[in-house]
Amino acid sequence: MHKHIKLSLIFLTGVFQFAMAQEEEKDDIGTETVTVTKAYTPTINDAFKIKTMPNLNDSIVLQKKKINYSIFSVPVASTFTPAKGKASAVKKTPPPVLYNSYASAGVGNPANLMGKFYTSRTIDRESGYTLGLGHNSSRGDIDGVALDNIYSNTELDATYTKRDSDFDWGVNIGAQHQLYNWYGIPDATFTKEEVEAIDERQNYYMAEASGHINVEDSYFENAKLEYRRFWDAVKSGENRAVLKTGFSFPVAEENLGIKAKVDYVSGSFENASLNNPVNTPGIDYSNLQVGISPSLALANADFSLNLGVNLVYGLDMENSDGNFYIYPAVTASYRLLDDMAILYGGVEGDLMQNSYYGFVEDNPYVSPTLTIVPTDKQYDAYVGLKGQILPNLSYNAKLSYTTENRKALYKLNPRNDARTDEKGYYYSNSFEVFYDDVKTIGAFGELNVDVNRNFTLGVNVEYFNYNTETDNPAWNLPNLTSSLFMDYQIGEKWYAGANLFYVGERDDVATIATASGNPADFFATPITLDGYFDANFHVGYRWNDQLSFFLKVANIANNNYQRWANYPVQGLQVMGGLTYKFDL
């Protein structure tokens, strides 16, 4: 049937097309223009939307039937046993092995020896003691030096400490022997016979004892008492006793601190100043200081201020001359940008007690003919900025202005051919202490880099400008100093370090004494000491937890520079040794 329908449709379509073709041939209707005046806009009627949830008005359907549930429990036997959990094993890092003692020894050129021993023992939970012994010496000759130039330094130190629930206390004893030579005679000045007749050796001896106590939760905070005896091989001797104590009192929400000190030094020299044509009379000195320093501390999260004053009474007991001094003691700091920028400053002053022992520590080539008086540091005003730019980069910059009366400066003693002292320090080969009123402008800058826990690097530069009351140079004080240091931990076994420092030019003067004894009449020749670099390096290897080896190289540039006039130092020095840790 479908077949017949298809044939019929095909037949009708063909007849229709034939008729249309005939009509077009018979009559041509032409063309016609149609203008549309309105666009066709169909519309759609709203459809009726069936709601998803139809409303039901049947009250029977809306009522809920109440259903009562009941549970019929039947015990069921179970044989299931849960597996016990097991904690994951964590690999423990063994704690470092600590030893209470070590010994170190080294040997190098030119005939240098070094030895150290240290032990720290615990008696019980509250007390213990330490013992230390050190020695450093050299018996090598310095090129171009006619006199003996060996040196030796041996130290012994012992400490006992005890801690209770609210305070701790301790005692300390120490001893030291130093051997030096006044070997700095001018070149080509004396004959061989005169040089051989000079006794240039000097020995220094020191013995000291001290005790301290620190108290917690008390108005009385601490106290320390020190006594030192110092003497040399030419009948010079000095005694010094220092007592320092501190108190603290709450004032409202702040804290009032009070520090007090008593500082006494006395001594004598067998011989007179080398300005004198004869070595009599000797020199005696005795200086007493009594001081008290109250201060009020104010602080918050970003700002701290310490307002204080330093009151000191100084008495020259040898001449019965006393003076009262008032010094500022003000410090402050403010965080500008958290730890990135901290502004700090202060104005401080003090009566600085000078001593023969202190001068020898600074310059072992001083003569035993010194005048000992305190230095009046009227004020040291400074302002600085410090902070941490990066987690591993910190800086510090400071400007300062200092005024000091009777500042101690080291200057060459005159050559005095009239003297007959026991020791040969009057050939312009020793130093006197010259006191001058000095005003100093200083600038300081420092950078420290901690690349990681194994590598640190630091560099600093300091500049000084001096103005003296006598219009003399600031004897033997450099205008510029700088230093660089580095420490590097190379893996677990190796470590290394280096330091380089620079000291700028210094001024001194060589004089020849006359019978008048007046330094203004002495023949003088100015001396300018060249600035110098000194580079040092060390490397070490840890064989195990107890044994390690080291190698030290000093004065790598092999430069016999002069730290003091006419005193060249040793050149290249290489020392090797080992350190052994153990329990004693």
Coordinates of C-alpha atoms in Angstrom, one line a residue:
M1 CA 0.0 0.0 0.0
H2 CA 2.9 2.4 0.8
K3 CA 4.2 1.7 -2.6
H4 CA 1.0 2.9 -4.3
I5 CA 0.9 6.0 -2.2
K6 CA 4.5 6.9 -3.2
L7 CA 3.7 6.5 -6.9
S8 CA 0.6 8.7 -6.7
L9 CA 2.6 11.5 -5.0
I10 CA 5.3 11.4 -7.6
F11 CA 2.7 11.5 -10.5
L12 CA 0.9 14.5 -9.0
T13 CA 4.2 16.4 -8.4
G14 CA 5.2 15.9 -12.0
V15 CA 1.8 17.1 -13.4
F16 CA 2.0 20.2 -11.2
Q17 CA 5.5 21.2 -12.3
F18 CA 4.5 20.7 -16.0
A19 CA 1.5 22.9 -15.6
M20 CA 3.5 25.7 -14.0
A21 CA 6.1 25.5 -16.7
Q22 CA 3.4 25.9 -19.3
E23 CA 1.9 28.8 -17.6
E24 CA 5.2 30.7 -17.4
E25 CA 5.8 30.2 -21.0
K26 CA 2.3 31.5 -21.8
D27 CA 2.2 34.7 -19.6
D28 CA 5.2 36.7 -18.1
I29 CA 4.0 38.5 -15.0
G30 CA 7.0 40.8 -14.8
T31 CA 8.4 42.4 -11.6
E32 CA 6.8 44.1 -8.6
T33 CA 8.2 46.1 -5.6
V34 CA 6.8 45.2 -2.2
T35 CA 7.3 47.6 0.7
V36 CA 7.1 46.3 4.3
T37 CA 5.7 48.9 6.7
K38 CA 5.8 46.9 9.9
A39 CA 8.2 44.2 11.1
Y40 CA 6.6 40.9 12.0
T41 CA 6.6 40.5 15.8
P42 CA 5.2 37.2 16.9
T43 CA 3.9 36.8 20.5
I44 CA 3.7 33.8 22.7
N45 CA 0.8 33.4 25.2
D46 CA 1.7 32.6 28.8
A47 CA 1.7 28.9 29.4
F48 CA 0.0 27.4 32.4
K49 CA 2.6 26.0 34.8
I50 CA 1.6 23.1 37.0
K51 CA 2.9 23.6 40.5
T52 CA 5.4 21.0 41.8
M53 CA 3.7 20.7 45.2
P54 CA 0.0 21.2 44.7
N55 CA -2.1 22.4 47.6
L56 CA -4.4 19.7 49.0
N57 CA -7.4 20.7 51.0
D58 CA -8.3 17.2 52.1
S59 CA -8.2 17.2 55.9
I60 CA -7.9 13.5 56.0
V61 CA -4.7 13.5 54.1
L62 CA -3.0 16.2 56.2
Q63 CA -3.5 14.3 59.5
K64 CA -0.5 12.2 60.5
K65 CA -1.0 8.8 62.0
K66 CA 0.8 8.0 65.2
I67 CA 3.2 5.1 64.9
N68 CA 4.7 3.3 68.0
Y69 CA 8.1 1.7 67.5
S70 CA 9.6 -1.0 69.7
I71 CA 13.0 -2.7 69.6
F72 CA 13.5 -6.3 70.4
S73 CA 17.1 -6.8 71.5
V74 CA 18.7 -10.1 71.1
P75 CA 22.3 -10.6 72.3
V76 CA 24.7 -11.8 69.6
A77 CA 27.9 -13.5 70.4
S78 CA 30.9 -12.0 68.6
T79 CA 34.4 -13.3 68.2
F80 CA 35.9 -10.2 66.6
T81 CA 39.0 -8.9 68.2
P82 CA 40.4 -5.5 66.9
A83 CA 44.1 -5.4 66.1
K84 CA 46.2 -3.2 68.5
G85 CA 47.7 -0.1 67.0
K86 CA 51.4 0.3 66.8
A87 CA 53.2 3.7 66.9
S88 CA 55.5 4.5 64.0
A89 CA 59.1 4.3 65.0
V90 CA 60.9 7.7 65.0
K91 CA 64.7 7.7 64.5
K92 CA 66.2 9.4 67.5
T93 CA 69.1 11.9 67.2
P94 CA 71.7 11.0 69.7
P95 CA 72.4 13.9 72.1
P96 CA 75.8 15.5 71.8
V97 CA 78.5 14.1 74.0
L98 CA 79.7 16.7 76.5
Y99 CA 83.0 16.4 78.3
N100 CA 84.0 18.4 81.4
S101 CA 87.7 18.9 80.5
Y102 CA 89.9 19.6 77.5
A103 CA 93.6 20.1 76.8
S104 CA 95.2 21.8 73.9
A105 CA 98.8 22.2 72.7
G106 CA 100.5 23.7 69.7
V107 CA 103.9 24.4 68.4
G108 CA 105.1 26.7 65.5
N109 CA 107.7 29.1 64.2
P110 CA 109.6 31.0 65.4
A111 CA 109.9 28.7 68.4
N112 CA 106.3 29.5 69.5
L113 CA 104.6 27.3 72.1
M114 CA 101.0 27.2 73.3
G115 CA 99.3 25.1 75.9
K116 CA 95.8 25.2 77.5
F117 CA 94.0 23.1 80.1
Y118 CA 90.4 23.6 81.4
T119 CA 88.1 21.6 83.5
S120 CA 84.6 22.2 84.9
R121 CA 83.5 19.9 87.7
T122 CA 80.1 19.6 89.5
I123 CA 80.3 18.9 93.2
D124 CA 76.5 18.5 93.6
R125 CA 73.3 19.9 92.1
E126 CA 74.0 23.3 93.6
S127 CA 77.7 23.8 93.4
G128 CA 80.8 23.3 91.2
Y129 CA 84.2 24.6 90.3
T130 CA 86.3 25.4 87.2
L131 CA 90.0 25.4 86.8
G132 CA 91.9 26.9 83.8
L133 CA 95.6 27.1 82.9
G134 CA 97.1 28.8 79.8
H135 CA 100.6 29.4 78.4
N136 CA 101.8 31.2 75.3
S137 CA 105.4 32.0 74.5
S138 CA 107.9 32.7 71.8
R139 CA 111.7 32.4 71.8
G140 CA 112.3 33.4 68.2
D141 CA 114.3 36.4 67.0
I142 CA 112.9 39.3 65.0
D143 CA 115.0 40.3 62.0
G144 CA 117.0 43.5 62.5
V145 CA 116.5 43.6 66.3
A146 CA 119.7 43.7 68.4
L147 CA 118.2 43.0 71.8
D148 CA 116.5 39.9 73.1
N149 CA 112.8 39.9 72.1
I150 CA 111.3 36.7 73.7
Y151 CA 108.0 36.9 75.5
S152 CA 105.9 34.6 77.7
N153 CA 102.4 34.8 79.3
T154 CA 101.2 32.2 81.8
E155 CA 97.8 32.4 83.5
L156 CA 96.0 30.4 86.2
D157 CA 92.3 30.8 87.1
A158 CA 90.0 28.9 89.5
T159 CA 86.4 29.6 90.4
Y160 CA 83.9 28.1 92.8
T161 CA 80.1 28.8 92.5
K162 CA 77.1 27.8 94.5
R163 CA 73.4 28.4 93.8
D164 CA 70.6 28.3 96.3
S165 CA 66.9 28.8 95.8
D166 CA 66.9 32.6 95.7
F167 CA 70.6 33.6 95.5
D168 CA 73.9 32.5 94.1
W169 CA 77.5 33.3 95.2
G170 CA 81.0 32.4 94.2
V171 CA 84.7 33.1 94.7
N172 CA 87.5 33.4 92.2
I173 CA 91.3 33.4 92.4
G174 CA 93.8 34.0 89.7
A175 CA 97.5 34.4 89.0
Q176 CA 99.6 35.6 86.0
H177 CA 103.2 35.9 85.0
Q178 CA 104.3 37.9 81.9
L179 CA 107.8 38.2 80.5
Y180 CA 108.7 41.0 78.0
N181 CA 111.8 42.8 76.8
W182 CA 112.4 46.5 76.1
Y183 CA 113.9 45.6 72.7
G184 CA 112.9 48.7 70.7
I185 CA 116.1 50.6 70.6
P186 CA 116.6 52.9 67.5
D187 CA 118.6 51.4 64.7
A188 CA 122.3 52.2 64.3
T189 CA 122.3 54.3 67.5
F190 CA 124.4 52.4 69.9
T191 CA 127.6 50.4 69.7
K192 CA 127.8 46.7 70.1
E193 CA 129.3 47.0 73.5
E194 CA 126.5 49.4 74.6
V195 CA 123.9 47.0 73.3
E196 CA 125.4 44.0 75.1
A197 CA 125.4 46.0 78.4
I198 CA 121.7 46.7 78.3
D199 CA 119.5 44.6 80.6
E200 CA 116.2 44.7 78.7
R201 CA 114.2 42.0 80.5
Q202 CA 111.0 42.8 82.5
N203 CA 108.8 40.4 84.5
Y204 CA 105.3 41.2 85.6
Y205 CA 103.4 39.3 88.3
M206 CA 99.8 39.4 89.3
A207 CA 97.6 37.7 92.0
E208 CA 94.0 38.4 92.5
A209 CA 90.9 37.2 94.5
S210 CA 87.3 38.1 94.2
G211 CA 83.8 37.2 95.4
H212 CA 80.3 37.9 94.3
I213 CA 76.7 37.4 95.3
N214 CA 73.4 37.8 93.3
V215 CA 70.1 37.9 95.0
E216 CA 66.6 37.4 93.4
D217 CA 63.3 39.0 94.5
S218 CA 65.0 41.5 96.8
Y219 CA 65.8 45.2 97.0
F220 CA 69.5 44.2 97.3
E221 CA 70.5 42.7 93.9
N222 CA 74.2 42.0 93.9
A223 CA 77.6 42.8 95.3
K224 CA 81.2 42.1 94.1
L225 CA 84.5 42.6 95.9
E226 CA 87.8 42.3 94.1
Y227 CA 91.4 42.6 95.2
R228 CA 94.5 42.6 93.0
R229 CA 98.2 42.7 93.8
F230 CA 100.5 43.6 90.8
W231 CA 104.3 44.0 90.9
D232 CA 107.3 43.7 88.6
A233 CA 111.1 42.9 88.6
V234 CA 112.2 46.4 89.4
K235 CA 110.5 46.8 92.8
S236 CA 107.3 48.4 91.5
G237 CA 104.1 47.4 93.2
E238 CA 100.4 48.2 93.2
N239 CA 97.3 47.2 95.2
R240 CA 93.8 47.7 94.1
A241 CA 90.5 46.9 95.8
V242 CA 87.0 47.5 94.2
L243 CA 83.6 47.0 95.8
K244 CA 80.5 47.3 93.6
T245 CA 76.9 46.8 94.7
G246 CA 73.4 47.3 93.3
F247 CA 69.9 47.9 94.6
S248 CA 66.5 48.0 92.9
F249 CA 63.2 49.6 94.2
P250 CA 59.8 49.6 92.5
V251 CA 58.4 53.2 92.0
A252 CA 54.8 53.1 90.8
E253 CA 55.0 50.9 87.7
E254 CA 58.7 51.7 87.0
N255 CA 62.0 50.7 88.6
L256 CA 64.5 52.7 90.5
G257 CA 68.0 51.3 90.4
I258 CA 71.0 52.4 92.5
K259 CA 74.6 51.3 91.9
A260 CA 77.4 52.2 94.3
K261 CA 81.2 51.6 94.1
V262 CA 84.3 52.1 96.1
D263 CA 87.5 51.9 94.1
Y264 CA 90.9 52.3 95.8
V265 CA 94.3 52.0 94.1
S266 CA 97.8 52.7 95.5
G267 CA 101.3 51.9 94.5
S268 CA 104.9 53.0 94.2
F269 CA 107.8 53.0 91.7
E270 CA 111.4 52.8 92.8
N271 CA 112.6 55.3 90.2
A272 CA 111.7 58.8 89.1
S273 CA 110.4 59.9 85.7
L274 CA 112.8 59.6 82.8
N275 CA 112.6 63.3 82.3
N276 CA 114.7 63.7 85.4
P277 CA 118.5 63.4 85.1
V278 CA 118.6 61.2 88.2
N279 CA 116.5 58.2 89.2
T280 CA 115.4 59.6 92.6
P281 CA 113.0 60.2 94.2
G282 CA 110.6 57.4 93.4
I283 CA 106.9 57.9 92.6
D284 CA 104.1 57.1 95.1
Y285 CA 100.4 57.3 94.2
S286 CA 97.1 56.6 96.1
N287 CA 93.7 57.3 94.6
L288 CA 90.3 56.7 96.1
Q289 CA 86.9 56.9 94.4
V290 CA 83.4 56.7 96.0
G291 CA 80.4 56.8 93.7
I292 CA 76.7 56.3 93.6
S293 CA 74.6 56.2 90.5
P294 CA 70.7 56.3 90.8
S295 CA 68.7 55.7 87.6
L296 CA 65.0 55.4 86.7
A297 CA 64.1 53.0 83.9
L298 CA 61.0 53.7 81.8
A299 CA 60.0 51.3 79.1
N300 CA 57.2 50.0 76.9
A301 CA 56.9 47.8 73.8
D302 CA 58.9 50.1 71.5
F303 CA 60.6 52.7 73.7
S304 CA 63.0 52.5 76.6
L305 CA 64.6 55.4 78.6
N306 CA 67.0 55.2 81.4
L307 CA 67.3 58.5 83.4
G308 CA 70.3 58.6 85.7
V309 CA 73.2 60.6 87.2
N310 CA 76.6 59.4 88.3
L311 CA 77.9 61.1 91.4
V312 CA 81.6 60.5 92.2
Y313 CA 84.0 61.8 94.8
G314 CA 87.6 61.4 93.9
L315 CA 90.4 61.8 96.4
D316 CA 94.2 62.0 95.7
M317 CA 95.3 60.7 99.1
E318 CA 99.0 61.2 98.4
N319 CA 98.4 65.0 97.9
S320 CA 95.2 65.3 100.1
D321 CA 93.3 66.7 97.1
G322 CA 89.7 65.8 96.6
N323 CA 87.0 66.8 94.0
F324 CA 83.3 66.0 93.5
Y325 CA 82.2 65.1 90.0
I326 CA 78.6 65.0 88.5
Y327 CA 78.2 63.0 85.3
P328 CA 75.2 62.3 83.1
A329 CA 73.9 58.7 82.8
V330 CA 71.1 58.8 80.2
T331 CA 70.4 56.2 77.6
A332 CA 67.4 55.7 75.3
S333 CA 66.2 53.5 72.4
Y334 CA 63.2 53.5 70.1
R335 CA 62.0 51.0 67.6
L336 CA 61.3 52.8 64.3
L337 CA 60.5 49.8 62.2
D338 CA 60.4 46.8 64.6
D339 CA 63.7 45.1 64.4
M340 CA 64.7 46.7 61.1
A341 CA 65.5 50.1 62.5
I342 CA 66.2 50.8 66.2
L343 CA 67.3 54.4 67.1
Y344 CA 69.5 54.6 70.2
G345 CA 71.5 57.2 72.0
G346 CA 72.9 58.4 75.3
V347 CA 75.1 60.8 77.3
E348 CA 77.3 59.1 79.8
G349 CA 80.4 60.0 81.9
D350 CA 82.6 58.6 84.6
L351 CA 85.8 59.1 86.6
M352 CA 88.0 56.3 85.1
Q353 CA 90.4 54.8 87.6
N354 CA 93.8 54.2 86.0
S355 CA 96.3 51.7 87.2
Y356 CA 99.8 50.3 86.5
Y357 CA 98.2 46.9 85.7
G358 CA 95.8 48.5 83.2
F359 CA 98.6 50.3 81.4
V360 CA 100.7 47.2 81.1
E361 CA 97.7 45.3 79.6
D362 CA 97.5 48.0 77.0
N363 CA 101.2 48.5 76.4
P364 CA 103.7 46.0 78.0
Y365 CA 106.6 48.3 77.1
V366 CA 105.8 51.1 79.5
S367 CA 108.6 52.1 81.9
P368 CA 108.2 51.5 85.7
T369 CA 108.3 55.3 86.2
L370 CA 104.7 56.3 85.6
T371 CA 102.4 58.9 87.1
I372 CA 99.1 57.4 87.9
V373 CA 96.0 59.7 88.0
P374 CA 92.3 59.0 87.0
T375 CA 90.8 60.2 83.8
D376 CA 87.9 62.6 84.0
K377 CA 85.5 61.5 81.2
Q378 CA 83.2 64.4 81.3
Y379 CA 80.7 63.0 78.8
D380 CA 80.4 60.6 75.9
A381 CA 77.4 61.6 73.8
Y382 CA 76.4 59.3 71.0
V383 CA 73.5 58.5 68.7
G384 CA 73.1 55.5 66.5
L385 CA 70.9 53.3 64.4
K386 CA 70.9 49.5 64.4
G387 CA 68.7 46.7 63.1
Q388 CA 68.2 43.6 61.1
I389 CA 67.6 44.3 57.4
L390 CA 67.2 40.7 56.5
P391 CA 66.9 37.6 58.6
N392 CA 70.6 37.1 58.1
L393 CA 71.9 40.7 57.8
S394 CA 72.3 43.1 60.7
Y395 CA 73.9 46.6 60.9
N396 CA 75.0 49.2 63.4
A397 CA 76.0 52.8 62.8
K398 CA 77.0 55.3 65.5
L399 CA 78.2 58.9 65.8
S400 CA 79.8 60.1 69.0
Y401 CA 81.5 63.1 70.7
T402 CA 83.6 62.6 73.8
T403 CA 85.3 65.0 76.1
E404 CA 88.0 63.7 78.4
N405 CA 90.4 65.5 80.8
R406 CA 93.7 63.8 81.7
K407 CA 93.3 61.2 79.0
A408 CA 96.1 58.7 79.2
L409 CA 98.3 58.6 76.0
Y410 CA 101.4 56.5 75.4
K411 CA 104.5 58.4 74.2
L412 CA 108.1 57.4 73.8
N413 CA 110.3 58.1 76.9
P414 CA 113.3 60.3 76.2
R415 CA 116.7 58.9 75.8
N416 CA 118.5 59.8 79.1
D417 CA 122.2 58.9 79.1
A418 CA 122.6 60.3 82.6
R419 CA 120.4 57.6 84.2
T420 CA 121.8 54.6 86.0
D421 CA 118.7 52.6 86.5
E422 CA 119.0 48.8 87.1
K423 CA 117.1 48.0 84.0
G424 CA 117.7 49.3 80.5
Y425 CA 114.5 51.1 79.6
Y426 CA 116.1 54.6 79.3
Y427 CA 117.4 54.3 75.8
S428 CA 114.3 55.7 74.2
N429 CA 113.0 52.1 74.2
S430 CA 110.1 52.4 76.6
F431 CA 106.9 54.5 76.9
E432 CA 105.6 57.0 79.4
V433 CA 101.9 57.9 80.1
F434 CA 101.2 61.4 78.8
Y435 CA 98.0 63.1 80.1
D436 CA 96.2 65.5 77.8
D437 CA 92.7 67.0 77.6
V438 CA 91.2 65.4 74.4
K439 CA 87.9 66.0 72.5
T440 CA 87.1 63.2 70.1
I441 CA 84.6 62.9 67.2
G442 CA 84.0 59.3 66.3
A443 CA 82.0 57.5 63.6
F444 CA 81.4 53.7 63.7
G445 CA 79.8 51.3 61.2
E446 CA 79.3 47.6 61.3
L447 CA 77.7 44.8 59.2
N448 CA 77.2 41.2 60.2
V449 CA 76.0 38.5 57.9
D450 CA 74.8 35.1 59.1
V451 CA 74.4 33.2 55.8
N452 CA 73.4 30.1 57.8
R453 CA 74.3 28.3 61.0
N454 CA 77.6 27.3 59.4
F455 CA 78.9 30.6 58.0
T456 CA 79.2 34.1 59.6
L457 CA 80.9 37.2 58.2
G458 CA 81.3 40.6 59.8
V459 CA 83.1 43.9 59.0
N460 CA 83.4 47.2 60.9
V461 CA 85.1 50.5 60.3
E462 CA 85.8 53.3 62.9
Y463 CA 87.0 56.8 62.4
F464 CA 88.3 59.3 65.0
N465 CA 89.2 63.0 64.9
Y466 CA 91.1 64.3 67.9
N467 CA 91.5 67.8 69.3
T468 CA 94.1 68.1 72.2
E469 CA 94.5 70.9 74.7
T470 CA 98.3 70.9 74.2
D471 CA 98.0 71.1 70.4
N472 CA 100.1 67.9 70.2
P473 CA 98.9 64.9 68.2
A474 CA 97.0 62.3 70.2
W475 CA 100.0 60.2 70.7
N476 CA 99.8 56.7 69.2
L477 CA 96.1 56.9 68.6
P478 CA 95.0 56.0 65.0
N479 CA 92.5 58.0 63.1
L480 CA 91.1 54.9 61.3
T481 CA 90.7 51.3 62.3
S482 CA 88.9 48.4 60.5
S483 CA 88.4 44.7 60.9
L484 CA 86.9 41.8 59.1
F485 CA 86.2 38.3 60.5
M486 CA 84.8 35.1 59.1
D487 CA 83.9 31.7 60.6
Y488 CA 82.9 28.7 58.4
Q489 CA 81.8 25.2 59.5
I490 CA 82.6 22.9 56.5
G491 CA 80.5 19.9 57.0
E492 CA 80.7 17.9 60.2
K493 CA 84.5 17.5 60.3
W494 CA 86.1 20.6 59.0
Y495 CA 86.0 24.2 60.2
A496 CA 87.8 27.4 59.2
G497 CA 88.0 31.1 60.1
A498 CA 89.9 34.2 59.3
N499 CA 90.3 37.8 60.5
L500 CA 91.9 40.8 58.9
F501 CA 92.4 44.1 60.7
Y502 CA 93.8 47.5 59.7
V503 CA 95.2 50.2 61.9
G504 CA 95.9 53.6 60.5
E505 CA 98.9 56.0 60.9
R506 CA 99.9 57.1 64.4
D507 CA 102.2 59.9 65.7
D508 CA 105.0 59.7 68.3
V509 CA 108.1 61.7 69.0
A510 CA 111.7 60.7 69.9
T511 CA 113.4 63.0 72.4
I512 CA 116.8 63.3 74.1
A513 CA 116.7 64.5 77.8
T514 CA 118.8 67.4 79.0
A515 CA 120.1 68.3 82.4
S516 CA 117.2 70.8 83.0
G517 CA 114.6 68.0 83.2
N518 CA 112.2 70.2 81.3
P519 CA 110.6 68.4 78.3
A520 CA 110.3 71.7 76.4
D521 CA 114.1 71.9 76.2
F522 CA 114.5 68.3 74.9
F523 CA 115.7 67.8 71.3
A524 CA 112.7 66.2 69.5
T525 CA 112.2 64.3 66.3
P526 CA 108.6 63.6 65.1
I527 CA 107.8 60.0 64.2
T528 CA 104.9 58.9 62.0
L529 CA 104.2 55.2 62.2
D530 CA 102.8 53.7 59.0
G531 CA 99.3 52.1 59.0
Y532 CA 99.4 48.3 58.7
F533 CA 97.3 45.3 57.8
D534 CA 97.4 42.0 59.7
A535 CA 95.7 38.9 58.3
N536 CA 95.3 35.7 60.2
F537 CA 93.8 32.3 59.3
H538 CA 92.9 29.1 61.0
V539 CA 91.6 25.7 60.0
G540 CA 90.6 22.6 62.0
Y541 CA 89.6 19.0 61.6
R542 CA 87.5 17.0 64.1
W543 CA 88.8 13.5 64.1
N544 CA 86.0 12.4 66.5
D545 CA 84.0 13.8 69.4
Q546 CA 87.2 14.0 71.5
L547 CA 90.1 14.7 69.3
S548 CA 90.6 17.5 66.8
F549 CA 93.6 19.1 65.0
F550 CA 94.2 22.8 64.1
L551 CA 96.5 24.9 62.0
K552 CA 96.9 28.7 62.6
V553 CA 98.7 31.2 60.4
A554 CA 99.4 34.7 61.7
N555 CA 100.6 37.8 59.9
I556 CA 100.1 36.1 56.5
A557 CA 101.6 39.1 54.7
N558 CA 104.9 38.6 56.6
N559 CA 105.0 42.3 57.4
N560 CA 107.2 43.3 60.3
Y561 CA 105.0 46.4 61.0
Q562 CA 105.5 48.5 64.1
R563 CA 102.6 48.6 66.6
W564 CA 104.7 50.9 68.8
A565 CA 107.6 53.0 67.7
N566 CA 110.9 51.0 67.3
Y567 CA 109.0 47.7 68.1
P568 CA 108.6 45.6 64.9
V569 CA 106.5 42.5 65.3
Q570 CA 107.2 38.9 64.3
G571 CA 106.6 38.1 60.6
L572 CA 104.8 35.0 59.3
Q573 CA 103.9 32.6 62.1
V574 CA 102.6 29.1 61.5
M575 CA 101.4 26.9 64.4
G576 CA 99.9 23.4 64.4
G577 CA 98.4 21.5 67.3
L578 CA 95.6 19.4 68.7
T579 CA 92.8 19.6 71.2
Y580 CA 91.6 16.6 73.3
K581 CA 88.3 16.5 75.2
F582 CA 87.8 14.1 78.1
D583 CA 86.0 13.6 81.5
L584 CA 88.1 14.1 84.5

